[in-house]
C-alpha positions as a printed NumPy array, in Angstrom:
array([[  7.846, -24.452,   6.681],
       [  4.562, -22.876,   7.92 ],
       [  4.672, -22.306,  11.887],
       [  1.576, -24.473,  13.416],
       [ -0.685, -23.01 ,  16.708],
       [  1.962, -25.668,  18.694],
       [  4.959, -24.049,  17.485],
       [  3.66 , -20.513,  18.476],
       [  2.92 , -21.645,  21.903],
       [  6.617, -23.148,  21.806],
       [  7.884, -19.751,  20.548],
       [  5.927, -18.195,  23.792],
       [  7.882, -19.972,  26.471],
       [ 11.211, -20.018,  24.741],
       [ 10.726, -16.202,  24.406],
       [  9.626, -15.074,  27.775],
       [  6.765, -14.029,  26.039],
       [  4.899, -11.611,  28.553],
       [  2.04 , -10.555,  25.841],
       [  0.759, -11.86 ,  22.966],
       [ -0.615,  -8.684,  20.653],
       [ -3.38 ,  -9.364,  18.001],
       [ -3.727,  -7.476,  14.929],
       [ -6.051,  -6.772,  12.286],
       [ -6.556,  -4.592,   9.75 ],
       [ -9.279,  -2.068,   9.5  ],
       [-11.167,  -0.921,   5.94 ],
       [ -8.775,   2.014,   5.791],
       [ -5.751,  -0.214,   5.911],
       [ -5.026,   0.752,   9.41 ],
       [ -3.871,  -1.775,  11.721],
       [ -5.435,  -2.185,  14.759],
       [ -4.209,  -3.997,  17.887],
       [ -5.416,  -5.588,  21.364],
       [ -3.451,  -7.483,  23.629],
       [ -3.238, -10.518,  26.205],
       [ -1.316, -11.413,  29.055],
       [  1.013, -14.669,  27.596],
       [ -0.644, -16.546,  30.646],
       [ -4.453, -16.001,  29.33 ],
       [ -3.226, -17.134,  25.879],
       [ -3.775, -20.733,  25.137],
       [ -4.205, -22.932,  22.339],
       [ -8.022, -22.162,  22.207],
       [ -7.332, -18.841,  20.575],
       [ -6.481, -20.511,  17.535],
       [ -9.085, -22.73 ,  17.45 ],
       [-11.884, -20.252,  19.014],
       [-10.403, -16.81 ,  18.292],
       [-11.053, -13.513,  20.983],
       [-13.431, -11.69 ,  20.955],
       [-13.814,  -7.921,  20.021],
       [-16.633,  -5.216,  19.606],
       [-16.374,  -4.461,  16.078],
       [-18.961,  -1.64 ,  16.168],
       [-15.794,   0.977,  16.646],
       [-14.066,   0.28 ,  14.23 ],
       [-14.386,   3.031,  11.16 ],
       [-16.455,   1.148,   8.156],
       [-17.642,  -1.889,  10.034],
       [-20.412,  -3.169,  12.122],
       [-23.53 ,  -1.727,  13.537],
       [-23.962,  -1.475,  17.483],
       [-26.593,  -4.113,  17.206],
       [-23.905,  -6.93 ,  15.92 ],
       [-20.762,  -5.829,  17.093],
       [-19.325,  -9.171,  18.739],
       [-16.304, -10.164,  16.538],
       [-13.9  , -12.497,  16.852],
       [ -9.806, -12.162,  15.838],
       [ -8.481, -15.692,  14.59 ],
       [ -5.21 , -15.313,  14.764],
       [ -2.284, -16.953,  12.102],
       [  0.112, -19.093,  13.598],
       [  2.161, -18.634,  10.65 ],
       [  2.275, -14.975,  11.056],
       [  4.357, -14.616,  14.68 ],
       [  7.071, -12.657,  14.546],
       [  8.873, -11.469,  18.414],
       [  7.845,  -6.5  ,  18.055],
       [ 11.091,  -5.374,  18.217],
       [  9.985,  -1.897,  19.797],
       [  8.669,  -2.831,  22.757],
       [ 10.427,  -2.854,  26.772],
       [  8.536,  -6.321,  27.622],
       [  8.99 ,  -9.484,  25.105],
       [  5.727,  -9.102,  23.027],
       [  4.849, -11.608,  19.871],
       [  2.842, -10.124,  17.379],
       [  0.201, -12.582,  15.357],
       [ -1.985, -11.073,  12.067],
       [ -5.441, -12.573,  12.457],
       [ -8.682, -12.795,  10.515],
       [-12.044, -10.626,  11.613],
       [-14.551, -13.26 ,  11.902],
       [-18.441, -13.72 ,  12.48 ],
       [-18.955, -15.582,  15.932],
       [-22.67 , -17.101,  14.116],
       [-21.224, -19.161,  11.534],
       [-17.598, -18.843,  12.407],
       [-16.679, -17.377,   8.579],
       [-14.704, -14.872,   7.865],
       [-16.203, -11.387,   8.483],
       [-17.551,  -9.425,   5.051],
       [-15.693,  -6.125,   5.417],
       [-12.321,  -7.953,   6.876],
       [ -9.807,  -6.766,   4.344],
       [ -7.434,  -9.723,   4.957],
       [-10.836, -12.34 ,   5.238],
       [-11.111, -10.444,   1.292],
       [ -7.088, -11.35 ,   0.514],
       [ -7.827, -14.753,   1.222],
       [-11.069, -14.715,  -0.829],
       [ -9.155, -13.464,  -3.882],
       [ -6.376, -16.325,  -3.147],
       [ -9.322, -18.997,  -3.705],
       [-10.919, -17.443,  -6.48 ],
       [ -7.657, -17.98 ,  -8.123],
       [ -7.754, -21.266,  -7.478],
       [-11.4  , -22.045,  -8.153],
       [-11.327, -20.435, -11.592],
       [ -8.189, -22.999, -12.364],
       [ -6.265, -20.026, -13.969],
       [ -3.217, -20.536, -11.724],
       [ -2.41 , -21.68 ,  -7.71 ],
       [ -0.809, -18.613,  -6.704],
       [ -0.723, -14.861,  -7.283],
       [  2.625, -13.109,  -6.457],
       [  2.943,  -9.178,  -5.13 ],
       [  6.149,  -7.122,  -4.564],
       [  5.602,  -3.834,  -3.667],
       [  7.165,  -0.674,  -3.583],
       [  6.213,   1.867,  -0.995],
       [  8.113,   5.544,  -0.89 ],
       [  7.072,   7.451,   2.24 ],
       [  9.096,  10.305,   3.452],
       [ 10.943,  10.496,   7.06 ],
       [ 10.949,  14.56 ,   8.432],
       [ 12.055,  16.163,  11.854],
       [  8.996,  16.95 ,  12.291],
       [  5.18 ,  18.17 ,  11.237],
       [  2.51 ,  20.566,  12.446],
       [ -0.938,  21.286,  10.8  ],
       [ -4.247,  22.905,  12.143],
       [ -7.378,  23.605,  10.519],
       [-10.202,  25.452,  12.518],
       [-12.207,  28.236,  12.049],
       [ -9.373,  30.989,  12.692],
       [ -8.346,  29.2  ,   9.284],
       [ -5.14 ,  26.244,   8.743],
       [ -1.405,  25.838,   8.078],
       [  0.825,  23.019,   7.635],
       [  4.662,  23.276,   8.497],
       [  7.256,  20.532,   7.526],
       [ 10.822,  20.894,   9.109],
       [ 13.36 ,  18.893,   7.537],
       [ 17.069,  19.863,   7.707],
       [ 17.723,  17.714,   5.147],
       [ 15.046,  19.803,   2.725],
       [ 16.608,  22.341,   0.535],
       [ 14.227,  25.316,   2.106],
       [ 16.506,  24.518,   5.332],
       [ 19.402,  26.71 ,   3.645],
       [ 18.65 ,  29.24 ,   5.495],
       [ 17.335,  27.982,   8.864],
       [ 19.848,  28.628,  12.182],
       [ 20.647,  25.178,  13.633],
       [ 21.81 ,  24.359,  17.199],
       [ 25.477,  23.071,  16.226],
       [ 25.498,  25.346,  12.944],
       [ 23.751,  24.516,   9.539],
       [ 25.733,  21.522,   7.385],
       [ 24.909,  22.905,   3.806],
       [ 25.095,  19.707,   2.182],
       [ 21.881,  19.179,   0.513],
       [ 20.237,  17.569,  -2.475],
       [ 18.106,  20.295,  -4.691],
       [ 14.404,  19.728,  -5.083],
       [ 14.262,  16.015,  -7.404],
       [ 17.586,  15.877,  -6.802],
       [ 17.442,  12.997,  -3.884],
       [ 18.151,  10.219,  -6.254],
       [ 20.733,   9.585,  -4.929],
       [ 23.695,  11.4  ,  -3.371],
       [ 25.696,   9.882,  -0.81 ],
       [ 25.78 ,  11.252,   2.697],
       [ 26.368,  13.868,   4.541],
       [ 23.396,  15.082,   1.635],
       [ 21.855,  11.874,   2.482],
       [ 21.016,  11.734,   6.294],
       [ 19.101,   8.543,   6.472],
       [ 21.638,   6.405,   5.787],
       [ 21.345,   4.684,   9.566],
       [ 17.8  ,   5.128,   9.667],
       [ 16.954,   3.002,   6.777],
       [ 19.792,   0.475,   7.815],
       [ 17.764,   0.188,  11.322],
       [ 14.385,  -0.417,   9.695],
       [ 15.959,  -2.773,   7.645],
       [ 17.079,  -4.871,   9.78 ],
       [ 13.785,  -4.902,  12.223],
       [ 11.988,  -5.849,   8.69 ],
       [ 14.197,  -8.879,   9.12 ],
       [ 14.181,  -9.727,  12.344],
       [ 10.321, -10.318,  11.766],
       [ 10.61 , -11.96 ,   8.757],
       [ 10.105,  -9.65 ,   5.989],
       [ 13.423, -10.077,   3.162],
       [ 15.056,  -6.611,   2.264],
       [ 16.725,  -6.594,  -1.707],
       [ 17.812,  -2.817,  -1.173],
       [ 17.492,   0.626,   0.46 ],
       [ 17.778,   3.809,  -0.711],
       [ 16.761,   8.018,  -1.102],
       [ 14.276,   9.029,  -3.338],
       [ 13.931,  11.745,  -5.616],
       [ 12.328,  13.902,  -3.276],
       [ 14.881,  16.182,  -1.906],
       [ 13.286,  16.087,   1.774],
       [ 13.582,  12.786,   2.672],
       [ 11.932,  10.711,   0.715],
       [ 12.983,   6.933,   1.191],
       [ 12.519,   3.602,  -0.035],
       [ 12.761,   0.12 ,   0.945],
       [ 12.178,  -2.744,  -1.635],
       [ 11.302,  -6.037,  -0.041],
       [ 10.758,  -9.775,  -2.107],
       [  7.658, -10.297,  -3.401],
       [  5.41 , -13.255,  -2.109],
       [  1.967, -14.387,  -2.284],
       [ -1.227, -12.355,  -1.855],
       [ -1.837, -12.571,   2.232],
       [  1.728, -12.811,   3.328],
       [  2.872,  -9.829,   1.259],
       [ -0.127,  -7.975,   2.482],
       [  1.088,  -8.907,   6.176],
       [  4.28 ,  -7.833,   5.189],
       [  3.214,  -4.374,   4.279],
       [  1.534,  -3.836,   7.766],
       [  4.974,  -5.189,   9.149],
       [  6.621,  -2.492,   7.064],
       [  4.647,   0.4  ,   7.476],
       [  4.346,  -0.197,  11.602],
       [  8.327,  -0.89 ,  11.233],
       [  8.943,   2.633,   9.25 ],
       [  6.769,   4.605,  11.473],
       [  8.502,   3.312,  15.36 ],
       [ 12.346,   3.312,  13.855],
       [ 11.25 ,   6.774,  12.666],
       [  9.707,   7.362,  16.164],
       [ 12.51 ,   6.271,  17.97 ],
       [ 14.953,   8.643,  16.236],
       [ 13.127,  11.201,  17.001],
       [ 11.5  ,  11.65 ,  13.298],
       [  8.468,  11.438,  11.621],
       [  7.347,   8.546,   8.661],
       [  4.514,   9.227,   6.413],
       [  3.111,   7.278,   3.368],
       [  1.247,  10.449,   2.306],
       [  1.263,  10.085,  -1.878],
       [  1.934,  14.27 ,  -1.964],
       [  2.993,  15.789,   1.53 ],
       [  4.919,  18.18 ,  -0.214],
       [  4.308,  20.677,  -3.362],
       [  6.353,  21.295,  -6.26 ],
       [  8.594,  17.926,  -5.462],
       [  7.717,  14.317,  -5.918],
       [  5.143,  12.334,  -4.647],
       [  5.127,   8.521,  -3.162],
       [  3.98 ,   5.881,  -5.074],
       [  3.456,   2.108,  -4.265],
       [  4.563,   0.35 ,  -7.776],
       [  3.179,  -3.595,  -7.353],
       [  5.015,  -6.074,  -9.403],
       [  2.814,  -8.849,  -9.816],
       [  2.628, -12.441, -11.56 ],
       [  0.394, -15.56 , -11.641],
       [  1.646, -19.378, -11.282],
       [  0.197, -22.492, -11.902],
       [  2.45 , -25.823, -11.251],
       [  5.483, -23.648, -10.608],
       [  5.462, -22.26 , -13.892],
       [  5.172, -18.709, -14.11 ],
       [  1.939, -17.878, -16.454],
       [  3.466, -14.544, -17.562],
       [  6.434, -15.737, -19.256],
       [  6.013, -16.211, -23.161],
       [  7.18 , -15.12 , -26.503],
       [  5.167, -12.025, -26.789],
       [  6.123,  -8.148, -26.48 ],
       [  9.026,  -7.65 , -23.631],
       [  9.02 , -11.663, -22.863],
       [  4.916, -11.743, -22.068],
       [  2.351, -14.207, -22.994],
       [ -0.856, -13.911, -23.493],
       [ -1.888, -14.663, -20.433],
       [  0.036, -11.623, -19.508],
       [ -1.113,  -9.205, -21.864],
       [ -4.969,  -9.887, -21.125],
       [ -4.138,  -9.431, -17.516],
       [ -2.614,  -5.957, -18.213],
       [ -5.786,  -5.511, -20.349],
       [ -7.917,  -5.987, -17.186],
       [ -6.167,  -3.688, -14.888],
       [ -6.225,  -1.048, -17.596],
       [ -9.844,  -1.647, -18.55 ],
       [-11.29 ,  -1.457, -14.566],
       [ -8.287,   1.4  , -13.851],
       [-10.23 ,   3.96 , -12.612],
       [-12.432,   1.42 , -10.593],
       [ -9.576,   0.384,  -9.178],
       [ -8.222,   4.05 ,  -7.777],
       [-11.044,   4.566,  -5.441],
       [ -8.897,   1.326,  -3.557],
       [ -5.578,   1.676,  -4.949],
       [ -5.354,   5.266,  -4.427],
       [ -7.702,   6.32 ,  -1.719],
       [ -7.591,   9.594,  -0.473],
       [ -8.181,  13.002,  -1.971],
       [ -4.07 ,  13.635,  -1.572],
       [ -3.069,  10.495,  -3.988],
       [ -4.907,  12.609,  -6.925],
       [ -2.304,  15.582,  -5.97 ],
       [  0.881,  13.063,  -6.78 ],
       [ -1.675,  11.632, -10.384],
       [ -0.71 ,  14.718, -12.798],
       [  1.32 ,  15.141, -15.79 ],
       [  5.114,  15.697, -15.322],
       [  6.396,  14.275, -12.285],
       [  7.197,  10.906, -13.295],
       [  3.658,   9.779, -12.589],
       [  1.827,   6.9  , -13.756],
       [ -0.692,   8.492, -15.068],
       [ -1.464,   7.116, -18.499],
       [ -3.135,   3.666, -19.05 ],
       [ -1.412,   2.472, -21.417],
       [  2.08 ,  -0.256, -21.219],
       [  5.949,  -0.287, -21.972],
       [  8.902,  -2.261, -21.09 ],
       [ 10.603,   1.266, -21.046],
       [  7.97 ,   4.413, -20.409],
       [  7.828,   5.158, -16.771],
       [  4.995,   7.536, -17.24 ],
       [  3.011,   4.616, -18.69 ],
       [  0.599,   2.452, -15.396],
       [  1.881,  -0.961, -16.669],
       [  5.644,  -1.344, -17.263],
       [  7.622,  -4.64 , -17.873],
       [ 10.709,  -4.767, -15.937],
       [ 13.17 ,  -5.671, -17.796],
       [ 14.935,  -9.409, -16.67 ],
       [ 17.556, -11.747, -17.14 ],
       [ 15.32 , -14.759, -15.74 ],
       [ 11.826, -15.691, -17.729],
       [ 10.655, -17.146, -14.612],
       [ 11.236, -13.252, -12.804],
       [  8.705, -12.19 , -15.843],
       [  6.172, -10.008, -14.341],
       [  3.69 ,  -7.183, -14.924],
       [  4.692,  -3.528, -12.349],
       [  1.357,  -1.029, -11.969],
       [  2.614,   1.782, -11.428],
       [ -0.352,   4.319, -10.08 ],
       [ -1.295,   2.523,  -6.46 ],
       [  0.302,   4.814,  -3.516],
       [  1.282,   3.677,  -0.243],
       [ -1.901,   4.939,   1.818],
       [ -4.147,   1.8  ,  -0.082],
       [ -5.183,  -0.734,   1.993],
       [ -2.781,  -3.33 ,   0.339],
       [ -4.979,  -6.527,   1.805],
       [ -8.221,  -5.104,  -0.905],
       [ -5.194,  -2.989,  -3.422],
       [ -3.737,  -6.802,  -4.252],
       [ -7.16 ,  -8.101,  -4.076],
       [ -8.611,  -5.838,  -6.111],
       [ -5.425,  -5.924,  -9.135],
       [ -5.382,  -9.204,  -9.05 ],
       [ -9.296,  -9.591,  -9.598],
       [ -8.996,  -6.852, -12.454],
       [ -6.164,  -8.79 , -14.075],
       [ -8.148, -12.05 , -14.146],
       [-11.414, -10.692, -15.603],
       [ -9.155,  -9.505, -18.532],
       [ -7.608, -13.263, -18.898],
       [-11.043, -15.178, -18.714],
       [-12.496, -12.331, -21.573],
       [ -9.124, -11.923, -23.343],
       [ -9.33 ,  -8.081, -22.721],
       [ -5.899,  -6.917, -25.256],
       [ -4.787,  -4.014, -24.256],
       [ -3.701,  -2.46 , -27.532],
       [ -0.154,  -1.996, -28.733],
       [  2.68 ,  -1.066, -26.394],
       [  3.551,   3.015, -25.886],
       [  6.889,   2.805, -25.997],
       [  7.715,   7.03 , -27.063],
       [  7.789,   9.421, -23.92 ],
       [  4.09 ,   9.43 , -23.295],
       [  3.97 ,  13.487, -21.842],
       [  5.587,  14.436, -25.819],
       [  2.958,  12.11 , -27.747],
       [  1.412,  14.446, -30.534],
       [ -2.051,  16.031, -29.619],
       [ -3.898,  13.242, -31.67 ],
       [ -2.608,  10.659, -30.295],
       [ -2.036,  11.49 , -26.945],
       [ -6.386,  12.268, -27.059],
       [ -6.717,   8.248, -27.514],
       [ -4.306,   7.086, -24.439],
       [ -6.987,   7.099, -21.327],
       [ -5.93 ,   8.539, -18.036],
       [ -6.541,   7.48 , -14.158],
       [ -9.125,   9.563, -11.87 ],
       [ -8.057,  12.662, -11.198],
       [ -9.933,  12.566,  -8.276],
       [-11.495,  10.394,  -5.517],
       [-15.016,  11.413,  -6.086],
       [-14.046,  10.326,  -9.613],
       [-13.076,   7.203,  -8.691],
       [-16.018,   6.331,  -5.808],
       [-17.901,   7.008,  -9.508],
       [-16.187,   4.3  , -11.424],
       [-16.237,   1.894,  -8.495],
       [-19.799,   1.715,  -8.329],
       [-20.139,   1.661, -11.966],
       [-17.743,  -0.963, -12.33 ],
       [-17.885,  -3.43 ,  -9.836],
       [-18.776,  -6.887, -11.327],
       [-15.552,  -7.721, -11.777],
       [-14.841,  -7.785,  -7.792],
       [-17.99 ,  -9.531,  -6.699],
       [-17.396, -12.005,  -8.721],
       [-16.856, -15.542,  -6.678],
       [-18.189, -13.657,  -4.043],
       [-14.668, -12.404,  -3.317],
       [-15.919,  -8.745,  -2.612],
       [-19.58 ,  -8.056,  -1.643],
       [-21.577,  -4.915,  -2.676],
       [-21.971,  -4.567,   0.798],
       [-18.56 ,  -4.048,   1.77 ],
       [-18.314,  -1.769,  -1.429],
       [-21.014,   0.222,  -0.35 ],
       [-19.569,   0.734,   3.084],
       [-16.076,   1.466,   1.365],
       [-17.129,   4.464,  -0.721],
       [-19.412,   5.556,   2.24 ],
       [-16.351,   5.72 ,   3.903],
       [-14.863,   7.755,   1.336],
       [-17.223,  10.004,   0.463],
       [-17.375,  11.554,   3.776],
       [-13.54 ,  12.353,   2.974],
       [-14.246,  13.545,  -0.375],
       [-17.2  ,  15.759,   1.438],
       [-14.931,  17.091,   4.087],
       [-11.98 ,  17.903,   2.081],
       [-14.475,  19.913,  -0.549],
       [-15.731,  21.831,   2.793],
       [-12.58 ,  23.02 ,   3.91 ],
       [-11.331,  26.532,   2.648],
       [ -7.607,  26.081,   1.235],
       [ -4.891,  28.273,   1.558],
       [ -4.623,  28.768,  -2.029],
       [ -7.464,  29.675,  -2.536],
       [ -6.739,  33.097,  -0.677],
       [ -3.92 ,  33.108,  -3.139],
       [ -6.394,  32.84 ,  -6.039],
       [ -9.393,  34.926,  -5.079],
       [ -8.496,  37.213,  -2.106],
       [ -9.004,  40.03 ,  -4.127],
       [-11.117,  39.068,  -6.696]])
């Protein structure tokens, strides 16, 4: 049952609720927060929302209309386990005080948008997302970059370059080699009691665990899968998962990071999304097709494949997701699907249950802003139903030993964000349609990103005194 504005306030006394923290979600994906005393909060902020300037935040409003408000979702309260004082955290919606809608840019305001386009265009009720997100947990990270010139340092003991390092109370030894995380037990494995902490803080505010484990990143790379639900709430969920990740982290003295590549020469983390569409509690996916698929399936994965590289500019946005998008380390980078090729961007997962039938896409990384990443997929996937885009015949041969010929015809993603801003505002129809994104948002998005693109191509790189030093 979905908790009402009454049962919040309920949940507030019982508690010993001293604050009551608002978040929302910037363009970026970052959540943002701002909180009130548990006495100042009263059923009126459900009904008339607080009020915030939204001329700070990165992507948004103009000084001359920056009164917002944040309309917060009962359903949504879940008790922050990190905090000294009782605290209950609500997601809200950005909205425009003048006609009390949902703000333009507000990523979750675009969630819900997608949600009743689904609706609208009678294709199905409900969309369901289950993502994947690796991120890796080190002992710690430095960078700089000035004029003197940069460096980044990771220390891990757990990362095979740690061989040789002195520790306090001796060096243990046991290590996985470089891919080679997947997935010893401990002592080679030291995040056993991290991961068991975040997973059960995920549950304590309502997010399901299915499993835990390393990844194949030798340094500690983790993941945590988590049930799939619809659009919003598994959107919420991944805000509830990253903040989660990063404080456990925090708290044992260690650092999280969703960064697709943090580290050369070893894997990167990716953010598969398994995704399906329902209408009358039937799942639309399920039919007698290739792997178990319908139709309705198959256009779907003809839409995501056809808008792909529209779609990395928001499933894969920053310059360092295009360092994890190359040939030979397991990446997705080949639009093309297969119940069995992990190197292909749409795989089938193979299932016992028809209703479990669903679609995984395989190139979004954990840095997308998973309110507009879902939107966006799902938005792809129905333009391809509604013009019955078919995406071809299965790949089903290890796509990185295809021969020359036909490997030329199999399309890859971006292999870079500039590359992708590109395709985005070539190919946007397909998101503005229903009004579910607006150009305007999309202009302010790759405004947004270009100044990242711009920045990164202005800063010297290390390797590049490797390359041409002495040239």
């Amino acid at each position: 049952m979905a908790m009402t504005a009454a049962d919040v306030m309920k949940m507030i006394k019982e508690k010993e609720v001293k604050f009551v923290d608002l978040r929302f979600t910037d363009t970026r994906g970052k959540e943002q927060h701002v909180s009130v005393p548990a006495k100042a909060f009263e059923m009126d902020k459900f009904e008339s929302g607080h009020f915030f300037d939204g001329s700070s935040i990165a992507g948004w409003k103009g000084i001359e209309a920056s009164d917002m408000l944040l309309m917060p979702d009962p359903d949504s309260a879940r008790m922050d386990p990190f905090t000294d004082e009782p605290v209950l955290n609500l997601s809200c919606d950005a909205v425009e005080p003048a006609d009390g809608k949902g703000y333009d840019r507000d990523p979750r305001t675009i969630a819900k948008r997608a949600e009743a386009y689904l609706k609208s265009s009678g294709l199905g009720d409900v969309a369901y997302f289950g993502p994947e997100p690796e991120f890796f947990i080190f002992d710690s990270v430095t960078w700089n970059v000035d004029m003197s010139g940069c460096f980044v340092k990771i220390k891990s003991e757990e990362a095979p370059w740690s061989s040789g390092e002195e520790y306090e109370g001796g060096n243990m030894g046991h290590r996985a080699p470089v891919k080679g995380g997947y997935f010893p037990v401990p002592p080679a494995d030291t995040l056993q009691d991290i991961r068991n902490a975040i997973c059960l803080a995920l549950e304590q505010q309502g997010v399901e665990v299915e499993v835990h484990h390393h990844e194949v990143a030798a340094a500690g790379q983790c993941e945590i899968g988590t049930k799939f639900n619809s659009l919003v709430k598994r959107a919420d969920w991944m805000q509830i998962l990253k903040y989660t990740i990063w404080n456990v982290a925090h708290s044992y003295g260690k650092t999280a990071t969703f960064m697709p590549k943090p580290i050369v020469g070893d894997n990167g983390s990716g953010m598969h999304v398994h995704q399906s569409v329902w209408k009358g509690g039937q799942n639309l996916f399920t039919g007698n097709g290739y792997a178990g698929l319908s139709d309705f399936a198959l256009y779907y994965i003809g839409g995501i494949i056809k808008h792909a590289r529209a779609l990395n500019a928001i499933t894969n946005p920053g310059t360092n997701s295009y360092k994890r998008l190359v040939p030979g380390f397991e990446a997705p980078i080949n639009l093309a699907y297969s119940s069995r090729n992990r190197s292909a961007s749409c795989r089938i997962p193979l299932v016992t249950n028809p209703k479990a039938r669903r679609v995984e896409v395989r190139f979004p990384d954990p840095t997308a802003n998973s309110y507009l990443a879902f939107a966006a997929m799902l938005m792809a996937g129905l333009d391809g139903v509604q013009n019955k885009i078919h995406p071809g015949d299965p790949i089903d041969k290890n796509l990185y030993d295809l021969p020359p010929a036909q490997a030329k015809k199999v399309q890859n993603v971006c292999s870079s964000l500039d590359m992708a801003i590109d395709h985005l505002n070539k190919d946007r129809d397909f998101l503005t349609k229903g009004g579910v994104f607006s150009d305007d948002m999309l202009d302010a998005y790759c405004a947004l990103k270009m100044e990242e693109v711009t920045r990164f191509r202005m800063t010297t790189h290390p390797v590049e005194f490797d390359m041409y030093y002495s040239s």
